[in-house]
Short mmCIF file of C-alpha atoms in Angstrom, two decimals:
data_model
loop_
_atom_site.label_atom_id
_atom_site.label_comp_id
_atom_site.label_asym_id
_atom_site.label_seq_id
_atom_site.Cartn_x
_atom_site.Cartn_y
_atom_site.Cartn_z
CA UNK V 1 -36.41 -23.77 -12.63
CA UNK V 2 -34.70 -21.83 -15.35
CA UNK V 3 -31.24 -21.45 -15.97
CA UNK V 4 -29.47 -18.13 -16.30
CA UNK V 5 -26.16 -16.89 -17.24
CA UNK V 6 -24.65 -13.84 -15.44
CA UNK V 7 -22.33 -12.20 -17.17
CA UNK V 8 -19.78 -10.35 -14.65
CA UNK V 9 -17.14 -9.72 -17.14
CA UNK V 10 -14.30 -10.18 -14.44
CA UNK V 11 -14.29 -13.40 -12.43
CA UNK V 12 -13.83 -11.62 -8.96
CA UNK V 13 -17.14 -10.38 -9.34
CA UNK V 14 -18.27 -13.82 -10.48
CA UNK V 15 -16.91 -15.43 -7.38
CA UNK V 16 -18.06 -12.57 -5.57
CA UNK V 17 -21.23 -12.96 -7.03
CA UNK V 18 -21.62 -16.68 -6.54
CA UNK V 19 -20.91 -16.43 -2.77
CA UNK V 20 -23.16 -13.79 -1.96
CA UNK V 21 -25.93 -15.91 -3.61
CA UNK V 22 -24.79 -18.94 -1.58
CA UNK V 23 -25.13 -17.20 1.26
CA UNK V 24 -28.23 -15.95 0.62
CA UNK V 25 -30.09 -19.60 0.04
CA UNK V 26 -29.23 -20.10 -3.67
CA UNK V 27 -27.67 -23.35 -3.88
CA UNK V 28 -27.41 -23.83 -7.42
CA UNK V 29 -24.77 -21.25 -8.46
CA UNK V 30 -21.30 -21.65 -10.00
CA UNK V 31 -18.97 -19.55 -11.85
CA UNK V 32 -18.24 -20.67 -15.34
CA UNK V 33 -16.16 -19.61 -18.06
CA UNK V 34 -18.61 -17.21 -20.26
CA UNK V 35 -18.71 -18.79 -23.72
CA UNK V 36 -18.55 -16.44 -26.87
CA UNK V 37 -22.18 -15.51 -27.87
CA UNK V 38 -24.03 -16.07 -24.76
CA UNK V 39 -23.33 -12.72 -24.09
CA UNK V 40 -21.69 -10.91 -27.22
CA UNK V 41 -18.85 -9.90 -24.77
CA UNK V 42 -15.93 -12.09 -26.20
CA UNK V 43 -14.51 -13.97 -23.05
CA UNK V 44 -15.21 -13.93 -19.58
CA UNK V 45 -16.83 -15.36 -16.71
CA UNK V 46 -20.30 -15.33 -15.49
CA UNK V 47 -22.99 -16.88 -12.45
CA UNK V 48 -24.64 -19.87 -13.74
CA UNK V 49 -27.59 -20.08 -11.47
CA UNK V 50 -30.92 -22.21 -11.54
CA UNK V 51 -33.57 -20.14 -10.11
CA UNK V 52 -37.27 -19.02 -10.62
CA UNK V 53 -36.58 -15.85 -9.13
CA UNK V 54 -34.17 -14.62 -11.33
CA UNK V 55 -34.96 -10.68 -10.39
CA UNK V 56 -34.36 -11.25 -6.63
CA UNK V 57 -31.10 -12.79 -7.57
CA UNK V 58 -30.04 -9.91 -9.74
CA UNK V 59 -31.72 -7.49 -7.01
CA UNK V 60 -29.17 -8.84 -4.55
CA UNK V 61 -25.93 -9.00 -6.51
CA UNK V 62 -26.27 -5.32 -7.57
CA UNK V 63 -27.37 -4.03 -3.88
CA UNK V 64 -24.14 -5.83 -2.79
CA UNK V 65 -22.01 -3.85 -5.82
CA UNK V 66 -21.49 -6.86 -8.03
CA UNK V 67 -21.00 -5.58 -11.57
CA UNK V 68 -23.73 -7.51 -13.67
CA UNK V 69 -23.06 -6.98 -17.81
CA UNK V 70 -25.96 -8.65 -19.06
CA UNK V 71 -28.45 -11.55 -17.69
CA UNK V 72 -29.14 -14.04 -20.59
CA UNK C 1 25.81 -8.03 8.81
CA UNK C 2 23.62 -5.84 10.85
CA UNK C 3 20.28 -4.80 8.81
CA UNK C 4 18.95 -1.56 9.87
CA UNK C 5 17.73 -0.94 6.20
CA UNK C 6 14.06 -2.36 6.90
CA UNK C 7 12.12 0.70 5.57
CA UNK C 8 13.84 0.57 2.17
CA UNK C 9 12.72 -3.23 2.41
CA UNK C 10 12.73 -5.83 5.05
CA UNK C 11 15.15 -8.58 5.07
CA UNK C 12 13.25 -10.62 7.34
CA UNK C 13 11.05 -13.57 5.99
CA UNK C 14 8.74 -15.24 8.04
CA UNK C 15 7.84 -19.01 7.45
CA UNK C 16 4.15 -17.95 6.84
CA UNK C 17 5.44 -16.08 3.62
CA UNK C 18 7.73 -18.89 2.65
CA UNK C 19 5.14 -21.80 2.93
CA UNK C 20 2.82 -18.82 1.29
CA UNK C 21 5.26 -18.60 -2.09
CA UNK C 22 6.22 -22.06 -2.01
CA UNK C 23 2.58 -23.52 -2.17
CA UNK C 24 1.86 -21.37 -5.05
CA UNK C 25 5.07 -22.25 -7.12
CA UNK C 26 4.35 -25.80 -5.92
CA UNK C 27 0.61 -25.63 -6.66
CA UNK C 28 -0.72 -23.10 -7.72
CA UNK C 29 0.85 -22.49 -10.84
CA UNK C 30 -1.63 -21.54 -13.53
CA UNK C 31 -2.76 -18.38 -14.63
CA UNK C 32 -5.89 -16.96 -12.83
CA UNK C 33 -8.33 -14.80 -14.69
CA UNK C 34 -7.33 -16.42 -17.94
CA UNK C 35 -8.46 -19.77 -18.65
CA UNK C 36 -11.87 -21.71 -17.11
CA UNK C 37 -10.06 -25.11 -16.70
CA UNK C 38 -10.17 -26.40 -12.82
CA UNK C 39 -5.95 -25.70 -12.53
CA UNK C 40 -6.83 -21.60 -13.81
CA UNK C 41 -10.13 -21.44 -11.38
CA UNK C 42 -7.98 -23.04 -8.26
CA UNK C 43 -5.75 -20.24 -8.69
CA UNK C 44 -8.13 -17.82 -9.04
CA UNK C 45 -10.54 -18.94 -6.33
CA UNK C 46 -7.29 -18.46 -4.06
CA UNK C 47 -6.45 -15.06 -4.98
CA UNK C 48 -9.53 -13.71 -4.63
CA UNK C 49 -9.58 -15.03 -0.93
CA UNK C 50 -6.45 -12.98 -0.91
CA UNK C 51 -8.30 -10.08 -1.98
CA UNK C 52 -10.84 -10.75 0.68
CA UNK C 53 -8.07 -11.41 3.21
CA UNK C 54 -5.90 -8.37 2.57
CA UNK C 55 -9.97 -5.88 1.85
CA UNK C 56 -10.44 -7.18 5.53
CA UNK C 57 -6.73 -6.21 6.84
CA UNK C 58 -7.42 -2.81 5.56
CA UNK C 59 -10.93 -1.93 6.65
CA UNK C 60 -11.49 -1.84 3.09
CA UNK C 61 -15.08 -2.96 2.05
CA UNK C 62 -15.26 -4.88 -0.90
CA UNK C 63 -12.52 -7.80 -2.26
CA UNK C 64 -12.76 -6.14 -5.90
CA UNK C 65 -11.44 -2.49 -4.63
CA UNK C 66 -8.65 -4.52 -4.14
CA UNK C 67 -5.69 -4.76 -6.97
CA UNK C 68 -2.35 -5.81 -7.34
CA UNK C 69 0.35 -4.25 -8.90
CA UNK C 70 3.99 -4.41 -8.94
CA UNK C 71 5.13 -2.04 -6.16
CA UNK C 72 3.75 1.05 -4.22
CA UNK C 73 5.20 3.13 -6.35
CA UNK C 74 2.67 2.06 -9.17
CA UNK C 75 0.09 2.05 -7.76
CA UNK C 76 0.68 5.44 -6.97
CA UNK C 77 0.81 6.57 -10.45
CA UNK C 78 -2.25 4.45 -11.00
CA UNK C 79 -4.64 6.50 -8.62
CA UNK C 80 -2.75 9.72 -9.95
CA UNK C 81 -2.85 8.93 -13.66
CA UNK C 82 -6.08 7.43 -13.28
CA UNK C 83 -8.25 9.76 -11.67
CA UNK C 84 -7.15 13.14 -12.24
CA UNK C 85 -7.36 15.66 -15.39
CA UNK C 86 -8.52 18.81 -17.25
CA UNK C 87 -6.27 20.78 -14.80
CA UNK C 88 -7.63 19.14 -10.99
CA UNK C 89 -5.75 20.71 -8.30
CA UNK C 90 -4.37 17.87 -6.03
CA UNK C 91 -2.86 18.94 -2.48
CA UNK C 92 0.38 16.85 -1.43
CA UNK C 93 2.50 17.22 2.06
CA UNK C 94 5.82 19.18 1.88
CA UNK C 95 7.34 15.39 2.99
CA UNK C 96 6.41 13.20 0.17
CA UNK C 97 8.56 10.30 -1.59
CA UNK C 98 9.72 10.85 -5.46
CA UNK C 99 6.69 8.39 -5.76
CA UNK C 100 4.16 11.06 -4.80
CA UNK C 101 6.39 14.05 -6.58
CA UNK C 102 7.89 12.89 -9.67
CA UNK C 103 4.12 11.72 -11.14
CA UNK C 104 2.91 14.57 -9.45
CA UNK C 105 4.74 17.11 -11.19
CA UNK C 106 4.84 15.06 -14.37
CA UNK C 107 1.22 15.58 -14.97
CA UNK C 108 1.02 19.07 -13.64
CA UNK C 109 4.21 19.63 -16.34
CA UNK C 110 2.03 17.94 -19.22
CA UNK C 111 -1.00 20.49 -18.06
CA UNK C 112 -2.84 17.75 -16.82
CA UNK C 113 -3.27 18.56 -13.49
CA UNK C 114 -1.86 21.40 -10.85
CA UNK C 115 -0.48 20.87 -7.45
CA UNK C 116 0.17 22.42 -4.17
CA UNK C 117 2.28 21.52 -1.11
CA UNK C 118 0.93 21.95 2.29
CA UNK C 119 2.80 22.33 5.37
CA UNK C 120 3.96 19.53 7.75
CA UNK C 121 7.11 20.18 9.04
CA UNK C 122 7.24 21.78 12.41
CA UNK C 123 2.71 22.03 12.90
CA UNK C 124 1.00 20.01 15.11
CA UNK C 125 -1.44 17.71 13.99
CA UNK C 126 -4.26 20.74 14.55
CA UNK C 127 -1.92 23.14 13.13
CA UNK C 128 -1.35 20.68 9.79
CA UNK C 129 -5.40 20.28 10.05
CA UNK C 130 -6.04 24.66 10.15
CA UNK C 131 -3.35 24.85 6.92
CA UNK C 132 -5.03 22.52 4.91
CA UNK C 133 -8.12 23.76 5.60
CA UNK C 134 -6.77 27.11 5.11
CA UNK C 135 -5.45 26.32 0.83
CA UNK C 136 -8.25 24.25 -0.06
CA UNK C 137 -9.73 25.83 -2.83
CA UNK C 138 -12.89 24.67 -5.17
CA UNK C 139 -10.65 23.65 -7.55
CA UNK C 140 -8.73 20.89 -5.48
CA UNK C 141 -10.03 17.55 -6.40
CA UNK C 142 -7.48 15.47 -4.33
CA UNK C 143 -5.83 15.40 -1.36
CA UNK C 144 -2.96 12.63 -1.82
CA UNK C 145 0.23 12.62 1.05
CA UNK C 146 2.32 10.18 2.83
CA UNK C 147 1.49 8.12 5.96
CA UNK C 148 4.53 8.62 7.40
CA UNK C 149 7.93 10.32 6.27
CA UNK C 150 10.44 7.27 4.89
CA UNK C 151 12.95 9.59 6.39
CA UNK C 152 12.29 11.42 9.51
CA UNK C 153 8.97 8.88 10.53
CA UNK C 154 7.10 11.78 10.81
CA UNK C 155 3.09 10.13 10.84
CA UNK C 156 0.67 12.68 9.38
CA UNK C 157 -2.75 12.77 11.09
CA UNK C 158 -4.69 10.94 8.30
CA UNK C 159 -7.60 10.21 9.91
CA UNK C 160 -8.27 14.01 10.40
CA UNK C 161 -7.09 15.20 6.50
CA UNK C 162 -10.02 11.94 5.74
CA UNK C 163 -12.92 13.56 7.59
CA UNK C 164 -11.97 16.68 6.17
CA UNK C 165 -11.42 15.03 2.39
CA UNK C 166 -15.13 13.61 3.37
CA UNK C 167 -16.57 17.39 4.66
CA UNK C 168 -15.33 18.86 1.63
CA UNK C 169 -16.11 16.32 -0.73
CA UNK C 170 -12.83 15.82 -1.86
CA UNK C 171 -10.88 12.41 -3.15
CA UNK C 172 -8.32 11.33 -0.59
CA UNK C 173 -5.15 9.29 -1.41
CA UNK C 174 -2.80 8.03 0.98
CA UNK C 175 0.98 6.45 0.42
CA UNK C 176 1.21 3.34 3.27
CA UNK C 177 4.65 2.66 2.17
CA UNK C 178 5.70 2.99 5.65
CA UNK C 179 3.37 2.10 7.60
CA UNK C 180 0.95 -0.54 6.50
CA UNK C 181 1.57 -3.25 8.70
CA UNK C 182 3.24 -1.22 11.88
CA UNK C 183 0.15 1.50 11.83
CA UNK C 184 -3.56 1.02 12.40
CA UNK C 185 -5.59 1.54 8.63
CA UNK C 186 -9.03 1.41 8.61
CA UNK C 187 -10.09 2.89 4.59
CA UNK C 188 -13.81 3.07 5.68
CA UNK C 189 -12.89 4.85 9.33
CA UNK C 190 -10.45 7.28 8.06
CA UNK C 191 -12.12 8.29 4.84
CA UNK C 192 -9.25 6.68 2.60
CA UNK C 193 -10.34 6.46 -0.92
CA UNK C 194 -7.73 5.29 -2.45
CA UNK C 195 -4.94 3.41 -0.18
CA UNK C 196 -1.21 2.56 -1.65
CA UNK C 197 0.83 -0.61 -0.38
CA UNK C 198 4.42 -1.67 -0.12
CA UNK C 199 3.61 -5.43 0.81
CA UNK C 200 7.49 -5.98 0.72
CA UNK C 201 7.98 -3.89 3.87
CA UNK C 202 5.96 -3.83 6.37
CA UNK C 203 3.75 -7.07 5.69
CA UNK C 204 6.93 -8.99 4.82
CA UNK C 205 6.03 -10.14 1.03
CA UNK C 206 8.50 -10.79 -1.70
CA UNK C 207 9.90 -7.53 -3.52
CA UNK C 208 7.92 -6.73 -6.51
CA UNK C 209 4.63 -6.89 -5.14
CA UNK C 210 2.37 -3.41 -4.34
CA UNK C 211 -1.14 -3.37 -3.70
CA UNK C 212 -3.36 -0.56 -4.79
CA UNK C 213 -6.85 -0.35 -2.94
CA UNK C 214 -9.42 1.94 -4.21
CA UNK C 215 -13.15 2.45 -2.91
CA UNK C 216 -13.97 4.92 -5.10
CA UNK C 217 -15.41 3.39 -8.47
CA UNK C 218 -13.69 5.38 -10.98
CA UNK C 219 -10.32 4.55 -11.69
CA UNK C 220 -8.33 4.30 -15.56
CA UNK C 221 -5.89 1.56 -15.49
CA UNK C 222 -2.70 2.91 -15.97
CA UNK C 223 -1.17 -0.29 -18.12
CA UNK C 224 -3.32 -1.43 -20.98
CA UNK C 225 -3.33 -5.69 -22.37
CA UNK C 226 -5.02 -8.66 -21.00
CA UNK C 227 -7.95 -8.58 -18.29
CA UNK C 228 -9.43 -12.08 -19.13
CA UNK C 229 -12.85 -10.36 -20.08
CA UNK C 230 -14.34 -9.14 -23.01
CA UNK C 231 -11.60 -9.69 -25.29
CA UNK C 232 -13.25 -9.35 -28.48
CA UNK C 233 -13.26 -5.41 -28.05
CA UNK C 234 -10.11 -2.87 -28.26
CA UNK C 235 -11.93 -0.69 -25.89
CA UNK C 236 -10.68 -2.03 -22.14
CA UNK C 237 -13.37 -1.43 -19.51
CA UNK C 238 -11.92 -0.42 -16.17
CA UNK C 239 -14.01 -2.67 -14.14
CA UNK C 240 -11.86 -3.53 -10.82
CA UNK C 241 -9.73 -5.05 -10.21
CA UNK C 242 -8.67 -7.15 -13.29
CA UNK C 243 -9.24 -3.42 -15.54
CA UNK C 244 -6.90 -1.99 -13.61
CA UNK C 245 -4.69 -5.27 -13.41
CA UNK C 246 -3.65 -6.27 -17.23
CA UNK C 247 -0.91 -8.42 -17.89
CA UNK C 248 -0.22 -11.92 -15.71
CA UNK C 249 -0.37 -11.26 -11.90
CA UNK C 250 2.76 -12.40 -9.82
CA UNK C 251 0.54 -15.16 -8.58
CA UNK C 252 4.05 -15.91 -6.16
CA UNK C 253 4.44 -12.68 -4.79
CA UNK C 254 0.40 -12.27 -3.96
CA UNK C 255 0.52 -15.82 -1.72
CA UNK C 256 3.52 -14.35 0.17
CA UNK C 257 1.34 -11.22 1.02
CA UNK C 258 -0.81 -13.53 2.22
CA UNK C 259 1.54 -15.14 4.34
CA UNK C 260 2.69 -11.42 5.13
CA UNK C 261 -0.70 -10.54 6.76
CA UNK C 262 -0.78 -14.03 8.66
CA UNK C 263 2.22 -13.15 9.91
CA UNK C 264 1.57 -9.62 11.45
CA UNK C 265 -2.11 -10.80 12.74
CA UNK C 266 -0.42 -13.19 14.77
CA UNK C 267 2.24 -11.09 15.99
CA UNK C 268 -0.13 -8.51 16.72
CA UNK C 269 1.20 -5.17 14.84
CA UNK C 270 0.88 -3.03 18.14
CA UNK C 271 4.32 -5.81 19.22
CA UNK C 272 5.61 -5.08 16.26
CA UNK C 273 5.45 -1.53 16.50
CA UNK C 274 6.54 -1.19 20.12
CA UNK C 275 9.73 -3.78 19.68
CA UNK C 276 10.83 -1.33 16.88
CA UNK C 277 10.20 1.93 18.30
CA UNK C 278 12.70 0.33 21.81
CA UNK C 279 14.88 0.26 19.61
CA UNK C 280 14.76 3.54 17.41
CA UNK C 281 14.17 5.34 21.68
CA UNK C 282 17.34 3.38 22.13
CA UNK C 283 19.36 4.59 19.48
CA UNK C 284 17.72 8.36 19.35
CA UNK C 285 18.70 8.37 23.37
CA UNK C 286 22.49 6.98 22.77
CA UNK C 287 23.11 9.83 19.63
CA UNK C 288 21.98 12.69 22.24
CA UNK C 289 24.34 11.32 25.67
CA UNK C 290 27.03 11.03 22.94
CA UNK C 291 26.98 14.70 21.57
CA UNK C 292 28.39 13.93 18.31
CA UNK C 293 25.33 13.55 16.48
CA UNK C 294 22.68 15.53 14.94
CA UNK C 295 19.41 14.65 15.24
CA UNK C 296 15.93 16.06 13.44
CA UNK C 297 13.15 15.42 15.31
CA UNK C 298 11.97 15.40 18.78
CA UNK C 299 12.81 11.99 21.00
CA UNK C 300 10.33 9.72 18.92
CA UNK C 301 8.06 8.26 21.38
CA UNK C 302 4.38 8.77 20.30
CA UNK C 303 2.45 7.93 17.88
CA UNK C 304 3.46 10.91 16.00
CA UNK C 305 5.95 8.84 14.59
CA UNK C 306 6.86 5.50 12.80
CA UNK C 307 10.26 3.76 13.84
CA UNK C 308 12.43 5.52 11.47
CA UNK C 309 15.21 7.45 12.70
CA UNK C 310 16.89 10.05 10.72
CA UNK C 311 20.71 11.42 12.03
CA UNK C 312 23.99 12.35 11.03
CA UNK C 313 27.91 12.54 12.36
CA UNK C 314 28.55 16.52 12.71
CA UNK C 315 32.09 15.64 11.10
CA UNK C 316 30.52 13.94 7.98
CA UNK C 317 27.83 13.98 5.20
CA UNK C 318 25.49 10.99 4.95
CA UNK C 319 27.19 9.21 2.02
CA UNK C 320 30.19 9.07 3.20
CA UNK C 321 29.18 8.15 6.75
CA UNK C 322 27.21 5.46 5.11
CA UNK C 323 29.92 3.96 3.49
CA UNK C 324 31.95 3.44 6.56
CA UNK C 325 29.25 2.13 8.64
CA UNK C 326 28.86 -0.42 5.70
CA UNK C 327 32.51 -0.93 6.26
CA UNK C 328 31.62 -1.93 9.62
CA UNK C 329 29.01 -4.04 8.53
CA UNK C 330 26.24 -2.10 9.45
CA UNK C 331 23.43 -1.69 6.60
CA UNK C 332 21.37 1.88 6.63
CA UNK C 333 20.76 3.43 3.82
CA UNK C 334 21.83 7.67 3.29
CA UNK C 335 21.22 10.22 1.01
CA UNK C 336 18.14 11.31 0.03
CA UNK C 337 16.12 8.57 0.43
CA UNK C 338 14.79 9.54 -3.17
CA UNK C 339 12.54 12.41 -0.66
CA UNK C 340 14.44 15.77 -1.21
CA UNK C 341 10.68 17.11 -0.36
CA UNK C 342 11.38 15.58 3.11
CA UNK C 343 14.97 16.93 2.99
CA UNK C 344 14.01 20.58 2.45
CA UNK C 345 11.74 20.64 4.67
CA UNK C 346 13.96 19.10 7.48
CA UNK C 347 17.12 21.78 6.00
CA UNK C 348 19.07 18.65 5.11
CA UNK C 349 18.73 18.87 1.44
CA UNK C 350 22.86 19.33 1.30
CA UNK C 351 24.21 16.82 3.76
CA UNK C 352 21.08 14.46 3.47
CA UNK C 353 20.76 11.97 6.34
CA UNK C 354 21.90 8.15 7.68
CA UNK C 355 18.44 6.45 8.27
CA UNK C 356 18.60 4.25 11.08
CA UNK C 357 15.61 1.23 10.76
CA UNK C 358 14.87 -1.35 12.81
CA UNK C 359 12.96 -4.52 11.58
CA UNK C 360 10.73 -7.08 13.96
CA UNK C 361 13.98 -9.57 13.72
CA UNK C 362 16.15 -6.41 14.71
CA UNK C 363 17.51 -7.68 17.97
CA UNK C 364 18.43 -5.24 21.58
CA UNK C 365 21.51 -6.80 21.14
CA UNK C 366 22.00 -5.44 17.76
CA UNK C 367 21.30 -2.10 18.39
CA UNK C 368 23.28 -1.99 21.43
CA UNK C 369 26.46 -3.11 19.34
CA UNK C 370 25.76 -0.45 16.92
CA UNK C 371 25.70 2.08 19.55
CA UNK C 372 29.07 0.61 20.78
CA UNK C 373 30.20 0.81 17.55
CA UNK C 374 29.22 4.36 17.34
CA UNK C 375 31.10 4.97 20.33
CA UNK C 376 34.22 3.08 19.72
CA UNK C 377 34.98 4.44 15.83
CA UNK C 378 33.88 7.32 15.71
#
C-alpha cells in the first residue's frame, strides 16, 4: 500500500472527504493538518489515506463534490 | 412583561440551546479550522456535524454549501455582493426588509447591478407567478425576495418563483428571516440556490448568529482574512464554506443553532406553527369585534401567511401606540420595521404599524390579557 496526501485546502472537505471514503470501504483514512511543502499550498488540511487504488479514491471524492487541490 | 416581539428576535431559550452553548464554552473552546492539534480538530469535527445537521434541516445537499455568518442580514449581502455584477438585473418583491433593499440599491447605485420590484401586494399566488413571469427579461440574473413579510406575514409562493428561477435558468435567493423554523424549506425541492437564515428567531440560537446556505458553487466572500488554508498566498480562494467564512467563527453561537434545530425537530415545527397562528386568529378576531382597530390583511388563517400580525389604534400612530403598550408592559415592536417597501405597499408608509408576534412560549393566557388590556385602556 502507498500512502497519499489529499490536499482539500479547507478541512470540511477533508472531513467530508474522509467519511465518504470510510463509508465506501477505505479504512485507512484520516484528516491531518497539511504540512508546508507537501503540497506548495501554505497551510491546510488534507486525506491521508493508504491505498493501492489511489484513482478510485480520487474518482469517488470528486463524483461526491469534494474539492481535491492536489494528490501528492 | 408580555413578549410579543418574537419576529424581531425570540426571547425564548430552550434547554437544548443552553446545554448546546454551554458545552461549547465548557468544551469546546478552541478554534476550528485553524490549528491541527486534537483540542482545534474536536471543535472542528463538531461543527461540521453542525453543518451536516443544519444541510439536512434545510433540504440542502451538501454540509460545505453550508456557512456561517453573523446574522441574516449578512449573509444577504454575501449572496448579493458575491454573485452579481457588470450590470445583472436582479428581481426583488415590493415587500422586502432594508436587508434585501439597502444592498440592493447600493450596488445598483455603484452601477454594479440593476433592480426591479415585482408585485405582491394584493395578487394571488398565480397572479404574483403571471407578473413575474410577465418582467423577466434576458438580462435578469437573479430572482432574490422574502419568505414572508416581517410585517404583514404575508408568505410568498417560493416554491413556484423556484421552478420558474429553474425554467428560466435564473439564480434564486430567498430571505428565511421569518420563517425558517415555523415554514417547510426544502433548497433542493423548491429550487433555492442560495437560502438566508436568522438562527436567532425562529430556530431559537443566540443573537449574532446567521447562516448563509448556497448550492450554487460560485460565491465571492464578502469579508476577506483568515480561512485556515493556503495561507502562504494573498489571493483568497472562495472554496466553501471557510472562503466565504474568514475571521474566527462564533463557535458558541453555532452549538446553540444546534440546539435550536433539536429543539424544533422535537417540537415538530407544524406545533409550532399552529400554537402561534391561535394566537395571531385570536388577536386578529378580538381587533375586528372591537372596531377600534385597523387591520391590513385578510383574517390570517392559511398558509398564505406566517404568524405576524400587523394593526393599528385608528386614534394613534404606531410609535406612539407602542410606547404606551410598553407602558403597560406589553413588548411589540412599531414603526417601520426597517421595511418601508412593505409599508408602501400596504399604504402605511405614514402611520407605520404595531406588530403583534407571538413566540412558542407565548401563552393563551397572554394573549387573552392583552386583548383585555386592549379593551380596558383604550
Amino acid at each position: 500500500m502507498q500512502r497519499y496526501n489529499i490536499i482539500t485546502g479547507t478541512v470540511t472537505h477533508a472531513i467530508k472527504g474522509r467519511d465518504i471514503l470510510l463509508q465506501n470501504g477505505y479504512s485507512k483514512v484520516r484528516v491531518e493538518r497539511t504540512a508546508k511543502g507537501i503540497g506548495a499550498y501554505g497551510c491546510g488540511y488534507g486525506i491521508v489515506i493508504d491505498t493501492d487504488n489511489i484513482a478510485n479514491a480520487e474518482l469517488l471524492l470528486r463524483s461526491n463534490s469534494v474539492k481535491i487541490l492536489k494528490i501528492v | 412583561m408580555y413578549y410579543f416581539d418574537n419576529a424581531a428576535t425570540t426571547d425564548f431559550v430552550p434547554k437544548q440551546v443552553i446545554n448546546s452553548v454551554r458545552e461549547a464554552m465548557l468544551h469546546f473552546s478552541a478554534n476550528p479550522g485553524r490549528s491541527g492539534h486534537k483540542s482545534a480538530m474536536s471543535v472542528t469535527e463538531e461543527i461540521y456535524k453542525i453543518r451536516k445537521k443544519t444541510a439536512a434541516f434545510f433540504g440542502a445537499e451538501n454540509p460545505d454549501d453550508v456557512i456561517f455568518t453573523a446574522n441574516c442580514t449578512q449573509s444577504i449581502n454575501t449572496v448579493l455582493n458575491g454573485t452579481l455584477d457588470d450590470g445583472a438585473e436582479v428581481l426583488v418583491s415590493d415587500i422586502e426588509h432594508n436587508a434585501v433593499m439597502r444592498p440592493v440599491f447600493a450596488l445598483s447605485d455603484m452601477g454594479k447591478i440593476k433592480f426591479r420590484k415585482f408585485t405582491t401586494y394584493g395578487l394571488s399566488d398565480d397572479e404574483i407567478i403571471s407578473h413575474i413571469s410577465c418582467i423577466i427579461s434576458e438580462k435578469t440574473r437573479m430572482i432574490f425576495c422574502t419568505h414572508a413579510s416581517n410585517v404583514f406575514g404575508r408568505v410568498l409562493p417560493i416554491e413556484k418563483i423556484g421552478e420558474l428561477c429553474s425554467e428560466k435558468g435564473i439564480l434564486f435567493g430567498v430571505d428565511a428571516a421569518q420563517t425558517a423554523g415555523i415554514l417547510p424549506i426544502d433548497m433542493k425541492a423548491m429550487n433555492i440556490d442560495y437560502l438566508c437564515i436568522a438562527p436567532h428567531k425562529g430556530l431559537y440560537a443566540p443573537m449574532g448568529t446567521g447562516i448563509l446556505i448556497a448550492a450554487e458553487s460560485f460565491i465571492k466572500p464578502l469579508i476577506y482574512g483568515g480561512t485556515g488554508y493556503n495561507s502562504e498566498s494573498f489571493f483568497q480562494m472562495p472554496l466553501k464554506p471557510e472562503g466565504v467564512e474568514s475571521g474566527t467563527l462564533n463557535v458558541p453561537g453555532i452549538f446553540g443553532i444546534s440546539g435550536g434545530i433539536d429543539f424544533v425537530n422535537e417540537m415538530n415545527r407544524k406545533n409550532i406553527l399552529r400554537h402561534e397562528r391561535r394566537l395571531c386568529l385570536k388577536l386578529y378576531d378580538f381587533l375586528i369585534k372591537n372596531g377600534k382597530y385597523r387591520l391590513y390583511t385578510p383574517r390570517p388563517d392559511t398558509d398564505s401567511f406566517v404568524p405576524v400580525l400587523s394593526f393599528n389604534h385608528t386614534n394613534y400612530d404606531s410609535e406612539t401606540f407602542g410606547r404606551m403598550l410598553d407602558e403597560k408592559n406589553f413588548a411589540l415592536r412599531s414603526g417601520l420595521h426597517c421595511a418601508p417597501a412593505a409599508h408602501e405597499a400596504y399604504g402605511t408608509m405614514d402611520i407605520g404599524t404595531v406588530r403583534f408576534a407571538p413566540g412558542v412560549n407565548t401563552s393563551e393566557k397572554e394573549t387573552e390579557d392583552f386583548c383585555s388590556a386592549l379593551e380596558k385602556i383604550f
